XYZ file of C-alpha atoms in Angstrom:
493
model
C 0.000 0.000 0.000
C 1.365 3.429 -1.020
C 0.494 6.999 -0.099
C 2.809 9.116 -2.336
C 1.003 8.166 -5.566
C -2.661 7.229 -5.720
C -2.532 5.255 -8.948
C -6.209 4.338 -8.784
C -7.211 7.981 -8.469
C -4.895 9.005 -11.308
C -6.325 6.364 -13.637
C -9.880 7.244 -12.632
C -9.211 10.940 -13.239
C -7.739 10.302 -16.715
C -10.699 8.136 -17.683
C -13.104 10.750 -16.341
C -11.383 13.523 -18.316
C -11.620 11.541 -21.552
C -15.242 10.733 -20.859
C -16.066 14.391 -20.188
C -14.252 15.493 -23.367
C -16.250 12.984 -25.378
C -19.396 14.141 -23.580
C -18.684 17.782 -24.505
C -18.270 16.856 -28.161
C -21.474 14.841 -28.036
C -23.344 17.820 -26.577
C -21.858 20.042 -29.313
C -22.981 17.642 -32.029
C -26.473 17.351 -30.550
C -26.867 21.115 -30.217
C -25.647 21.846 -33.775
C -27.153 18.865 -35.549
C -23.881 18.362 -37.414
C -21.538 15.405 -37.204
C -18.621 17.607 -38.316
C -18.253 20.884 -36.432
C -14.523 21.323 -36.981
C -11.886 19.815 -39.246
C -10.606 17.607 -36.417
C -13.968 15.833 -36.200
C -13.427 14.306 -39.655
C -10.669 15.851 -41.761
C -11.455 13.905 -44.921
C -15.194 14.313 -44.467
C -14.805 18.061 -43.991
C -12.781 18.414 -47.215
C -15.283 16.347 -49.187
C -18.266 18.194 -47.729
C -16.810 21.589 -48.657
C -16.380 20.466 -52.264
C -19.964 19.272 -52.241
C -21.160 22.585 -50.811
C -19.334 24.401 -53.601
C -21.140 22.305 -56.173
C -24.511 22.644 -54.444
C -24.296 26.426 -54.284
C -23.110 26.507 -57.881
C -26.051 24.344 -58.939
C -28.448 26.621 -57.053
C -27.119 29.679 -58.873
C -27.032 27.863 -62.209
C -30.706 27.007 -61.774
C -31.472 30.663 -61.100
C -29.386 31.637 -64.129
C -31.406 29.290 -66.309
C -34.626 30.738 -64.885
C -33.390 34.219 -65.759
C -32.643 32.941 -69.251
C -36.209 31.679 -69.558
C -37.457 35.100 -68.461
C -35.321 36.729 -71.163
C -36.691 34.352 -73.782
C -40.283 34.863 -72.639
C -39.816 38.635 -72.784
C -38.464 38.467 -76.326
C -41.042 35.908 -77.424
C -43.873 37.989 -75.980
C -42.699 41.001 -77.965
C -42.393 38.886 -81.117
C -45.899 37.584 -80.552
C -47.140 41.158 -80.739
C -44.997 41.811 -83.805
C -46.465 38.761 -85.511
C -49.955 39.899 -84.605
C -49.264 43.242 -86.298
C -47.822 41.472 -89.333
C -51.002 39.435 -89.599
C -53.014 42.649 -89.486
C -50.791 44.257 -92.142
C -51.212 41.206 -94.367
C -54.950 41.412 -93.850
C -54.871 45.068 -94.878
C -52.807 44.164 -97.959
C -55.409 41.598 -98.994
C -58.034 44.284 -98.546
C -55.984 46.739 -100.601
C -55.798 44.325 -103.556
C -59.565 44.501 -103.946
C -60.412 46.999 -106.701
C -63.567 48.097 -104.939
C -61.379 50.439 -102.850
C -61.101 54.106 -103.732
C -57.865 56.101 -103.581
C -58.957 57.490 -100.215
C -59.516 53.943 -98.957
C -56.024 52.919 -99.996
C -54.553 55.973 -98.272
C -56.279 54.978 -95.045
C -54.999 51.399 -95.406
C -51.475 52.660 -96.126
C -51.599 54.942 -93.073
C -52.460 52.036 -90.785
C -49.723 49.857 -92.306
C -47.157 52.649 -91.856
C -48.104 53.079 -88.209
C -47.966 49.354 -87.561
C -44.546 49.195 -89.209
C -43.357 52.063 -86.991
C -44.629 50.174 -83.951
C -42.647 47.110 -85.024
C -39.529 49.289 -85.025
C -40.402 50.741 -81.619
C -40.860 47.283 -80.113
C -37.543 46.227 -81.634
C -35.769 49.184 -80.057
C -37.502 49.247 -76.664
C -37.880 45.580 -75.742
C -35.412 44.908 -72.952
C -34.753 42.720 -69.932
C -32.925 44.213 -66.977
C -32.129 47.233 -69.218
C -30.542 44.867 -71.774
C -31.883 45.352 -75.298
C -33.148 42.120 -76.824
C -34.442 42.720 -80.356
C -32.369 45.610 -81.694
C -29.330 43.460 -82.499
C -27.161 45.223 -79.947
C -27.876 43.152 -76.855
C -24.363 41.798 -76.515
C -21.958 44.268 -78.062
C -18.383 43.793 -76.857
C -15.724 46.486 -76.553
C -12.024 46.037 -75.837
C -9.122 48.403 -75.166
C -5.445 47.665 -75.744
C -4.592 49.713 -72.640
C -6.002 49.577 -69.139
C -5.516 53.345 -68.988
C -8.163 54.025 -71.645
C -11.575 52.367 -71.427
C -14.751 52.507 -73.499
C -17.665 53.462 -71.255
C -20.451 53.206 -73.832
C -21.160 53.274 -77.554
C -24.227 54.238 -79.547
C -25.875 52.017 -82.150
C -24.199 54.061 -84.883
C -20.747 52.927 -83.725
C -19.951 50.169 -86.189
C -17.892 47.094 -85.399
C -14.286 47.917 -86.205
C -11.051 49.087 -84.612
C -10.653 52.667 -83.461
C -7.378 54.358 -82.655
C -7.380 56.813 -79.768
C -4.452 59.223 -79.456
C -4.384 60.707 -75.980
C -2.806 64.162 -76.187
C -3.628 65.394 -72.705
C -5.305 63.955 -69.637
C -7.669 66.006 -67.556
C -6.130 68.039 -64.790
C -7.571 68.801 -61.390
C -7.785 72.369 -60.135
C -4.952 72.786 -57.640
C -3.850 75.608 -55.346
C -0.898 75.456 -52.942
C -0.519 78.060 -50.217
C 2.167 80.622 -51.146
C 3.617 80.590 -47.633
C 4.170 77.971 -44.956
C 2.047 77.498 -41.852
C 3.413 79.999 -39.322
C 2.247 78.663 -35.956
C 0.362 75.885 -34.180
C -2.475 78.024 -32.736
C -4.816 80.398 -34.580
C -3.837 83.995 -33.621
C -7.199 85.487 -34.580
C -10.782 84.655 -35.433
C -12.000 84.730 -38.996
C -13.768 82.995 -41.858
C -12.220 80.773 -44.512
C -14.183 80.125 -47.689
C -13.483 77.248 -50.090
C -15.552 77.269 -53.285
C -18.325 79.219 -51.598
C -18.473 77.072 -48.459
C -17.418 78.901 -45.288
C -16.079 77.788 -41.922
C -15.522 80.052 -38.906
C -12.223 79.667 -37.047
C -12.041 80.864 -33.453
C -8.957 82.491 -31.992
C -6.869 79.965 -30.054
C -7.998 76.969 -32.134
C -5.199 74.444 -32.558
C -3.654 73.912 -35.975
C -4.839 70.291 -36.016
C -8.452 71.357 -35.368
C -8.271 74.071 -38.027
C -6.972 71.494 -40.519
C -9.797 69.100 -39.623
C -12.402 71.828 -40.163
C -10.916 72.685 -43.548
C -10.899 69.041 -44.659
C -14.519 68.610 -43.544
C -15.591 71.794 -45.310
C -14.958 71.091 -48.963
C -17.444 68.598 -50.416
C -15.674 68.803 -53.787
C -12.160 69.780 -52.684
C -9.430 67.738 -51.019
C -7.208 69.530 -48.488
C -3.745 68.038 -47.894
C -0.464 69.057 -46.262
C 2.986 69.044 -47.896
C 6.382 69.690 -46.419
C 7.496 71.559 -49.553
C 5.752 73.743 -52.116
C 6.295 71.005 -54.706
C 2.998 69.369 -53.683
C 3.574 66.603 -56.195
C 2.456 63.949 -53.774
C 5.881 62.613 -52.880
C 6.337 65.070 -50.000
C 2.894 64.717 -48.482
C 3.070 64.777 -44.688
C 1.214 65.636 -41.498
C -0.087 69.046 -40.491
C 2.643 70.993 -38.712
C 4.382 74.323 -38.587
C 6.397 75.168 -41.758
C 4.249 72.817 -43.879
C 2.163 74.008 -46.848
C -1.563 73.589 -47.444
C -2.687 72.196 -50.791
C -6.249 72.514 -52.099
C -7.209 70.206 -54.993
C -10.510 69.446 -56.703
C -11.662 65.858 -56.289
C -12.269 65.464 -60.022
C -10.479 66.673 -63.119
C -11.964 68.952 -65.724
C -12.388 72.524 -66.899
C -15.651 72.774 -64.970
C -13.829 72.080 -61.692
C -12.349 74.963 -59.750
C -10.679 75.775 -56.454
C -11.045 79.200 -54.871
C -9.808 79.869 -51.333
C -10.403 83.095 -49.403
C -9.757 84.258 -45.825
C -11.308 87.462 -44.423
C -8.679 87.994 -41.693
C -5.065 88.787 -42.560
C -3.628 87.424 -39.299
C -5.499 84.149 -39.742
C -4.444 84.006 -43.407
C -0.800 84.583 -42.492
C -1.087 81.860 -39.842
C -2.142 79.316 -42.494
C 0.101 80.676 -45.234
C -2.859 81.504 -47.484
C -3.933 84.814 -49.012
C -6.742 87.262 -48.264
C -7.032 87.942 -51.994
C -9.047 85.141 -53.606
C -7.516 85.953 -57.000
C -4.192 84.693 -55.667
C -5.750 81.441 -54.418
C -7.724 80.408 -57.477
C -7.312 77.629 -60.049
C -9.327 75.905 -62.767
C -8.887 72.330 -63.985
C -8.402 71.183 -67.563
C -10.233 68.687 -69.733
C -8.614 65.783 -71.510
C -7.745 66.020 -75.192
C -7.830 63.073 -77.584
C -7.924 62.389 -81.307
C -9.875 59.537 -82.856
C -9.182 57.699 -86.081
C -10.842 54.531 -87.279
C -9.210 51.550 -88.945
C -11.355 49.644 -91.416
C -11.326 45.925 -90.811
C -10.213 43.873 -93.808
C -12.542 41.037 -92.906
C -15.473 43.425 -92.613
C -15.150 45.672 -95.645
C -13.375 43.283 -98.016
C -10.572 45.738 -98.691
C -7.140 44.454 -99.478
C -5.432 46.586 -96.832
C -6.678 48.222 -93.684
C -7.158 51.946 -94.075
C -6.898 54.649 -91.460
C -8.849 57.876 -91.781
C -9.907 60.704 -89.520
C -13.438 60.577 -88.215
C -15.499 63.731 -88.696
C -16.497 63.882 -85.060
C -16.162 66.283 -82.179
C -14.774 65.379 -78.770
C -16.411 67.023 -75.767
C -14.592 66.335 -72.507
C -15.690 66.485 -68.909
C -12.480 65.924 -67.048
C -11.142 62.539 -68.137
C -14.470 61.412 -69.600
C -14.486 62.230 -73.306
C -17.567 61.938 -75.512
C -16.878 61.628 -79.244
C -19.934 62.257 -81.414
C -21.045 63.349 -84.860
C -24.232 64.446 -86.599
C -25.030 60.883 -87.741
C -25.574 59.547 -84.240
C -22.068 58.205 -83.669
C -21.225 58.472 -79.976
C -18.428 56.844 -78.029
C -17.731 57.694 -74.396
C -14.132 57.070 -73.315
C -12.682 57.303 -69.803
C -8.980 58.031 -69.267
C -7.054 57.103 -66.153
C -5.241 59.970 -64.439
C -1.855 58.393 -65.221
C -2.652 57.694 -68.881
C 0.363 59.732 -69.990
C 2.768 58.043 -67.594
C 4.843 55.019 -68.604
C 5.677 51.977 -66.489
C 8.686 53.775 -65.035
C 6.529 56.640 -63.796
C 7.858 59.087 -66.399
C 5.618 61.431 -68.375
C 5.070 60.726 -72.074
C 3.847 63.085 -74.783
C 0.965 60.957 -76.079
C -0.538 57.496 -75.929
C -1.959 55.513 -78.847
C -4.587 52.943 -77.907
C -6.512 50.482 -80.057
C -10.221 50.283 -79.202
C -12.113 47.359 -80.723
C -15.896 47.205 -81.060
C -17.435 43.848 -81.955
C -20.938 43.187 -83.201
C -23.512 41.565 -81.000
C -23.050 37.868 -80.394
C -25.067 35.139 -78.718
C -26.103 35.529 -75.101
C -24.224 33.073 -72.898
C -25.985 31.521 -69.918
C -24.027 29.765 -67.173
C -26.202 26.742 -66.441
C -23.706 24.596 -64.555
C -21.693 24.778 -61.369
C -18.331 24.719 -63.169
C -16.433 26.499 -65.903
C -17.605 26.167 -69.520
C -20.952 24.658 -68.505
C -22.816 27.180 -70.606
C -25.454 27.440 -73.286
C -25.756 30.198 -75.876
C -28.997 31.702 -77.088
C -29.161 33.932 -80.128
C -31.897 36.533 -80.553
C -31.634 38.205 -83.976
C -32.456 41.787 -84.780
C -36.131 42.078 -85.671
C -37.445 45.304 -87.186
C -39.111 46.478 -90.379
C -35.766 46.540 -92.183
C -34.691 42.984 -91.305
C -38.224 41.735 -92.003
C -38.226 43.344 -95.447
C -41.339 45.485 -94.864
C -39.652 48.843 -94.380
C -41.138 50.540 -97.450
C -44.250 48.500 -98.143
C -46.682 50.283 -100.440
C -50.286 49.278 -101.133
C -51.127 52.283 -103.304
C -52.184 50.082 -106.216
C -53.332 46.531 -106.836
C -49.958 45.195 -107.994
C -48.045 46.681 -105.055
C -50.663 45.398 -102.636
C -50.317 41.913 -104.110
C -46.536 42.046 -103.673
C -47.055 43.262 -100.112
C -48.950 40.065 -99.312
C -45.886 38.038 -100.302
C -43.609 40.308 -98.256
C -45.778 39.931 -95.179
C -45.921 36.157 -95.669
C -42.118 36.065 -95.630
C -41.991 38.354 -92.606
C -44.504 36.225 -90.709
C -42.532 33.079 -91.521
C -39.344 34.803 -90.375
C -40.856 35.847 -87.041
C -42.439 32.421 -86.595
C -39.046 30.818 -87.143
C -37.468 33.057 -84.502
C -40.300 32.330 -82.069
C -39.939 28.595 -82.677
C -36.220 28.821 -81.960
C -36.917 30.749 -78.762
C -39.471 28.139 -77.766
C -36.861 25.425 -78.282
C -34.430 27.410 -76.124
C -37.054 27.698 -73.403
C -37.795 23.967 -73.446
C -34.087 23.208 -73.295
C -33.615 25.482 -70.302
C -36.607 23.969 -68.522
C -35.048 20.517 -68.902
C -31.714 21.953 -67.766
C -33.371 23.338 -64.630
C -34.994 19.970 -63.957
C -31.627 18.241 -64.292
C -29.923 20.840 -62.086
C -32.556 20.412 -59.401
C -32.178 16.626 -59.515
C -28.394 16.884 -59.262
C -28.765 19.346 -56.413
C -31.126 17.008 -54.581
C -28.818 14.008 -54.926
C -25.726 15.979 -53.962
C -27.489 17.465 -50.943
C -28.495 13.975 -49.862
C -24.872 12.821 -50.141
C -23.732 15.868 -48.175
C -26.281 15.082 -45.497
C -24.844 11.607 -45.050
C -21.416 13.124 -44.425
C -22.322 16.193 -42.394
C -25.628 15.613 -40.666
C -25.840 13.889 -37.314
C -27.866 10.755 -36.633
C -29.690 12.178 -33.623
C -30.930 8.813 -32.315
C -27.479 7.254 -32.456
C -25.834 10.297 -30.902
C -28.453 10.443 -28.138
C -27.634 6.850 -27.244
C -23.946 7.747 -27.227
C -24.669 10.797 -25.057
C -26.631 8.710 -22.553
C -23.802 6.190 -22.350
C -21.183 8.921 -21.847
C -23.344 10.649 -19.252
C -23.623 7.429 -17.235
C -19.872 6.841 -17.586
C -19.202 10.390 -16.418
C -21.310 9.901 -13.331
C -19.723 6.513 -12.661
C -16.237 7.934 -13.206
C -16.940 10.762 -10.782
C -18.129 8.249 -8.197
C -15.121 5.965 -8.691
C -12.720 8.901 -8.474
C -14.244 9.770 -5.135
C -13.799 6.160 -3.991
C -10.188 6.080 -5.218
C -9.437 9.251 -3.297
C -10.589 7.477 -0.123
C -8.223 4.504 -0.529
C -5.199 6.155 1.191
C -7.372 6.650 4.247
C -7.255 2.888 4.805
C -3.516 3.140 5.496
C -4.258 5.108 8.646
C -5.631 1.960 10.238
C -2.123 0.459 10.040
C -0.726 3.385 11.982
C -3.121 3.033 14.909
């Protein structure tokens, strides 16, 4: 019998600790409903379950994508249904116009209705959209690319044809910038006064600390940034903290000739304290707009020419800072945005100009992501549908022969629209089957995930009950083991 080490108590305590740890994990599993609450619970299972979750969420989104695709198709098909209805009416009017019982006035009335219906076909073609995306005007998926990240196409009008455009950046927009002519003279305002920045005024009290004055100035200008520089260079490299002998710099937040900075102080002592001027004419600056030139390069594959040709476009460029709008009288409009460092090379040095190739591609098929992984897509093509593409742009029913020809034209147009509608219907059916398949895959994958992640509550409850009993028994046995050394006392009596 030994008293220095109670081996029975030590063993009982270790067993009790392990039981309680297992009991804690069991309680955690029961409270969460998950078999895996941390990677240590099942490292392999956790890795597999995360991959499954990725697929499940991807399948969920793919199903929603396909549903959105169906909505797009239904929107386009609904518009085409109305177009076809108008074509049927125009054909009916053409049949009526062939009849020689009509007078000239009757034919004029028939022609007027046909013209209005044709105009409505064009309006539907131009205005039918889904989520602001045009569907029937042939421009629903126009792509634009820039050879430089410093020059980007913001938007293009329908009159911008598919080809390459060369942008020569001559000047980027400049912000309005004013640097105080003198350095900050002290750390406490020597007098009270008002400081005005672009018409917004702040009152400075005598005795206000330099830091508080600086904060008030920074909070004042909604369209002006106020910074501090340790030299009058104010190029950005010497920017520092507000302190005596530093210089204040006032700069418009955006570039452009419409941006200005005008600083004024009504108290000379306060102005001298900040190094600024009481004369607003000495603390005034105006920004500058960007300047670019545009030429267009004909595409050999598009125009059939032997060599690509470059010519100047008869367009004007109106700039607002670094956003330049190029337009002409024929409806051409291209909006280009320049980065502030467009005329800076990789080494940070200024360059005189920058030539950038901008490429505009015609509309292509709409791509729908209908799978959880890359390249699991389907493309749907919605052609341009208007009076021109349908061949009814200048239909005339002024006489019997023309009216008879109009019937044939409307027959072709109706067949053309019917063909497009049939194709859209096939797309819709395909997407419905895709959604059904996605939902089935999602269901099966979720079931597999459940087998890995979810807890069998009945089994775990049995395990919990067993561990709870063991914990109570272990506690009792530990108490008994702790009493064993007491028996040695009987030998000492």
